[in-house]
Amino acid sequence: CFEKCIKFLNKNAYIQTALMGTNFCISAKKAFFLILRNVLRFGTVAVLGNAIRCIGFLCIVSSTGCVGYLLLRSMHPDVSPFMPLIMMLICGYIVANLFMSVFGLAVDTCLQCFLAVEEMGVGGEFVPSDLQNFFKDKAPESDKKPDGES
């Protein structure tokens, strides 16, 4: 449990380092307090991101297996597809794992970019309207600002 917390904070500290250009310790502190201030937003994005990652993972592995099976059957109908198919599924697993790791990091980075822009008060043209509306709908009542307040 402790190790997972440290890995999560470490990843977000690196994202903060890339966004703000500060050193690692300051970025870790900023990331920690950013997560604390926006715990519901991080939770919502984490749940949605994990669901999409699982769906993407399953799609990549299953499509690799299906296409591999169809190619093997069309090119070599007399050969058993079992072992080559296992090797293709292993390759599909590796590719899916790598690709979805990059996807997860991109989701976390987009969330932190959005929150940084929002907290700096320069959000207008940098944040897509769909993303603004999504977070306005999902924000807790204490986080919502009246329309007249920026």
mmCIF file of C-alpha atoms in Angstrom, residues 5-149:
data_model
loop_
_atom_site.group_PDB
_atom_site.id
_atom_site.type_symbol
_atom_site.label_atom_id
_atom_site.label_comp_id
_atom_site.label_asym_id
_atom_site.label_seq_id
_atom_site.Cartn_x
_atom_site.Cartn_y
_atom_site.Cartn_z
ATOM 1 C CA CYS A 5 1.191 5.657 -2.741
ATOM 2 C CA ILE A 6 4.833 6.557 -3.293
ATOM 3 C CA LYS A 7 4.685 5.463 -6.956
ATOM 4 C CA PHE A 8 1.511 7.513 -7.492
ATOM 5 C CA LEU A 9 3.045 10.589 -5.875
ATOM 6 C CA ASN A 10 6.315 10.053 -7.765
ATOM 7 C CA LYS A 11 4.502 9.932 -11.117
ATOM 8 C CA ASN A 12 2.538 13.089 -10.316
ATOM 9 C CA ALA A 13 5.692 14.834 -9.096
ATOM 10 C CA TYR A 14 7.376 14.123 -12.441
ATOM 11 C CA ILE A 15 4.330 15.498 -14.245
ATOM 12 C CA GLN A 16 4.510 18.659 -12.109
ATOM 13 C CA THR A 17 8.223 18.944 -12.841
ATOM 14 C CA ALA A 18 7.506 18.823 -16.567
ATOM 15 C CA LEU A 19 4.614 21.296 -16.339
ATOM 16 C CA MET A 20 6.045 23.899 -13.997
ATOM 17 C CA GLY A 21 9.800 23.480 -14.414
ATOM 18 C CA THR A 22 10.440 23.237 -10.673
ATOM 19 C CA ASN A 23 12.751 20.761 -8.967
ATOM 20 C CA PHE A 24 11.502 17.353 -7.863
ATOM 21 C CA CYS A 25 10.911 18.057 -4.156
ATOM 22 C CA ILE A 26 8.910 21.212 -4.796
ATOM 23 C CA SER A 27 6.988 19.413 -7.551
ATOM 24 C CA ALA A 28 6.214 16.497 -5.218
ATOM 25 C CA LYS A 29 4.838 18.931 -2.641
ATOM 26 C CA LYS A 30 2.775 20.762 -5.280
ATOM 27 C CA ALA A 31 1.456 17.478 -6.674
ATOM 28 C CA PHE A 32 0.508 16.230 -3.205
ATOM 29 C CA PHE A 33 -1.449 19.378 -2.361
ATOM 30 C CA LEU A 34 -3.007 19.486 -5.843
ATOM 31 C CA ILE A 35 -4.283 15.955 -5.304
ATOM 32 C CA LEU A 36 -5.597 16.879 -1.846
ATOM 33 C CA ARG A 37 -7.439 19.940 -3.164
ATOM 34 C CA ASN A 38 -9.000 17.961 -6.034
ATOM 35 C CA VAL A 39 -9.425 14.498 -4.578
ATOM 36 C CA LEU A 40 -12.854 13.911 -6.172
ATOM 37 C CA ARG A 41 -11.651 14.980 -9.589
ATOM 38 C CA PHE A 42 -8.611 12.716 -9.365
ATOM 39 C CA GLY A 43 -10.837 9.874 -8.169
ATOM 40 C CA THR A 44 -13.329 10.320 -11.003
ATOM 41 C CA VAL A 45 -10.618 10.492 -13.648
ATOM 42 C CA ALA A 46 -8.810 7.512 -12.097
ATOM 43 C CA VAL A 47 -11.936 5.335 -12.224
ATOM 44 C CA LEU A 48 -12.798 6.372 -15.784
ATOM 45 C CA GLY A 49 -9.180 6.066 -16.898
ATOM 46 C CA ASN A 50 -8.836 2.578 -15.435
ATOM 47 C CA ALA A 51 -12.061 1.445 -17.095
ATOM 48 C CA ILE A 52 -10.911 2.750 -20.472
ATOM 49 C CA ARG A 53 -7.463 1.225 -19.949
ATOM 50 C CA CYS A 54 -9.028 -2.197 -19.252
ATOM 51 C CA ILE A 55 -11.257 -1.945 -22.321
ATOM 52 C CA GLY A 56 -8.308 -0.858 -24.481
ATOM 53 C CA PHE A 57 -6.129 -3.629 -23.066
ATOM 54 C CA LEU A 58 -8.742 -6.278 -23.814
ATOM 55 C CA CYS A 59 -9.367 -4.894 -27.311
ATOM 56 C CA ILE A 60 -5.681 -4.887 -28.223
ATOM 57 C CA VAL A 61 -5.016 -8.409 -26.944
ATOM 58 C CA SER A 62 -8.204 -9.920 -28.396
ATOM 59 C CA SER A 63 -7.795 -8.230 -31.781
ATOM 60 C CA THR A 64 -4.177 -9.417 -31.927
ATOM 61 C CA GLY A 65 -5.353 -12.958 -31.218
ATOM 62 C CA CYS A 66 -8.198 -12.831 -33.755
ATOM 63 C CA VAL A 67 -6.139 -11.322 -36.551
ATOM 64 C CA GLY A 68 -3.291 -13.734 -35.805
ATOM 65 C CA TYR A 69 -5.628 -16.710 -35.927
ATOM 66 C CA LEU A 70 -7.198 -15.577 -39.206
ATOM 67 C CA LEU A 71 -3.781 -14.962 -40.783
ATOM 68 C CA LEU A 72 -2.472 -18.344 -39.643
ATOM 69 C CA ARG A 73 -5.552 -20.146 -40.947
ATOM 70 C CA SER A 74 -5.412 -18.403 -44.327
ATOM 71 C CA MET A 75 -1.655 -18.802 -44.838
ATOM 72 C CA HIS A 76 -1.122 -22.256 -43.296
ATOM 73 C CA PRO A 77 -4.411 -24.149 -42.979
ATOM 74 C CA ASP A 78 -2.670 -27.475 -42.278
ATOM 75 C CA VAL A 79 -0.586 -26.239 -39.277
ATOM 76 C CA SER A 80 -1.916 -26.169 -35.729
ATOM 77 C CA PRO A 81 -2.333 -22.510 -34.681
ATOM 78 C CA PHE A 82 -1.948 -23.163 -30.949
ATOM 79 C CA MET A 83 1.715 -22.266 -30.293
ATOM 80 C CA PRO A 84 1.968 -19.379 -32.801
ATOM 81 C CA LEU A 85 -1.290 -17.998 -31.384
ATOM 82 C CA ILE A 86 0.096 -18.150 -27.834
ATOM 83 C CA MET A 87 3.175 -16.234 -29.001
ATOM 84 C CA MET A 88 0.975 -13.635 -30.727
ATOM 85 C CA LEU A 89 -1.117 -13.216 -27.577
ATOM 86 C CA ILE A 90 2.046 -12.684 -25.520
ATOM 87 C CA CYS A 91 3.212 -10.027 -28.017
ATOM 88 C CA GLY A 92 -0.266 -8.464 -27.920
ATOM 89 C CA TYR A 93 -0.106 -8.408 -24.115
ATOM 90 C CA ILE A 94 3.261 -6.621 -24.169
ATOM 91 C CA VAL A 95 2.115 -4.080 -26.761
ATOM 92 C CA ALA A 96 -1.160 -3.458 -24.907
ATOM 93 C CA ASN A 97 0.675 -3.003 -21.617
ATOM 94 C CA LEU A 98 3.102 -0.484 -23.134
ATOM 95 C CA PHE A 99 0.448 1.411 -25.043
ATOM 96 C CA MET A 100 -2.012 1.637 -22.160
ATOM 97 C CA SER A 101 0.755 2.774 -19.782
ATOM 98 C CA VAL A 102 1.410 5.709 -22.094
ATOM 99 C CA PHE A 103 -2.347 6.327 -22.275
ATOM 100 C CA GLY A 104 -2.632 6.370 -18.468
ATOM 101 C CA LEU A 105 0.234 8.844 -18.156
ATOM 102 C CA ALA A 106 -1.364 11.051 -20.817
ATOM 103 C CA VAL A 107 -4.674 11.063 -18.930
ATOM 104 C CA ASP A 108 -2.948 12.033 -15.667
ATOM 105 C CA THR A 109 -0.947 14.742 -17.436
ATOM 106 C CA CYS A 110 -4.059 16.203 -19.085
ATOM 107 C CA LEU A 111 -5.816 16.336 -15.722
ATOM 108 C CA GLN A 112 -2.900 18.121 -14.069
ATOM 109 C CA CYS A 113 -2.612 20.544 -17.004
ATOM 110 C CA PHE A 114 -6.306 21.340 -16.704
ATOM 111 C CA LEU A 115 -6.070 21.885 -12.952
ATOM 112 C CA ALA A 116 -2.937 24.025 -13.277
ATOM 113 C CA VAL A 117 -4.595 26.236 -15.886
ATOM 114 C CA GLU A 118 -7.739 26.464 -13.764
ATOM 115 C CA GLU A 119 -5.836 27.425 -10.611
ATOM 116 C CA MET A 120 -3.764 30.022 -12.467
ATOM 117 C CA GLY A 121 -6.958 31.565 -13.793
ATOM 118 C CA VAL A 122 -5.937 31.562 -17.452
ATOM 119 C CA GLY A 123 -8.229 28.751 -18.573
ATOM 120 C CA GLY A 124 -10.455 30.314 -21.227
ATOM 121 C CA GLU A 125 -8.871 29.473 -24.562
ATOM 122 C CA PHE A 126 -6.600 26.654 -23.358
ATOM 123 C CA VAL A 127 -9.249 24.249 -22.037
ATOM 124 C CA PRO A 128 -11.786 22.666 -24.415
ATOM 125 C CA SER A 129 -15.377 23.524 -23.535
ATOM 126 C CA ASP A 130 -16.367 19.839 -23.248
ATOM 127 C CA LEU A 131 -13.661 19.293 -20.621
ATOM 128 C CA GLN A 132 -14.732 22.410 -18.699
ATOM 129 C CA ASN A 133 -18.362 21.279 -18.719
ATOM 130 C CA PHE A 134 -17.432 17.760 -17.610
ATOM 131 C CA PHE A 135 -15.513 19.006 -14.588
ATOM 132 C CA LYS A 136 -18.134 21.611 -13.699
ATOM 133 C CA ASP A 137 -20.735 18.838 -13.592
ATOM 134 C CA LYS A 138 -18.515 16.519 -11.522
ATOM 135 C CA ALA A 139 -17.165 19.124 -9.079
ATOM 136 C CA PRO A 140 -18.477 18.943 -5.508
ATOM 137 C CA GLU A 141 -20.684 21.827 -4.367
ATOM 138 C CA SER A 142 -17.859 23.382 -2.319
ATOM 139 C CA ASP A 143 -15.631 23.535 -5.418
ATOM 140 C CA LYS A 144 -18.247 25.156 -7.690
ATOM 141 C CA LYS A 145 -17.969 28.900 -8.014
ATOM 142 C CA PRO A 146 -20.902 31.197 -8.660
ATOM 143 C CA ASP A 147 -21.231 32.376 -12.257
ATOM 144 C CA GLY A 148 -20.163 35.933 -11.425
ATOM 145 C CA GLU A 149 -16.945 34.785 -9.710
#
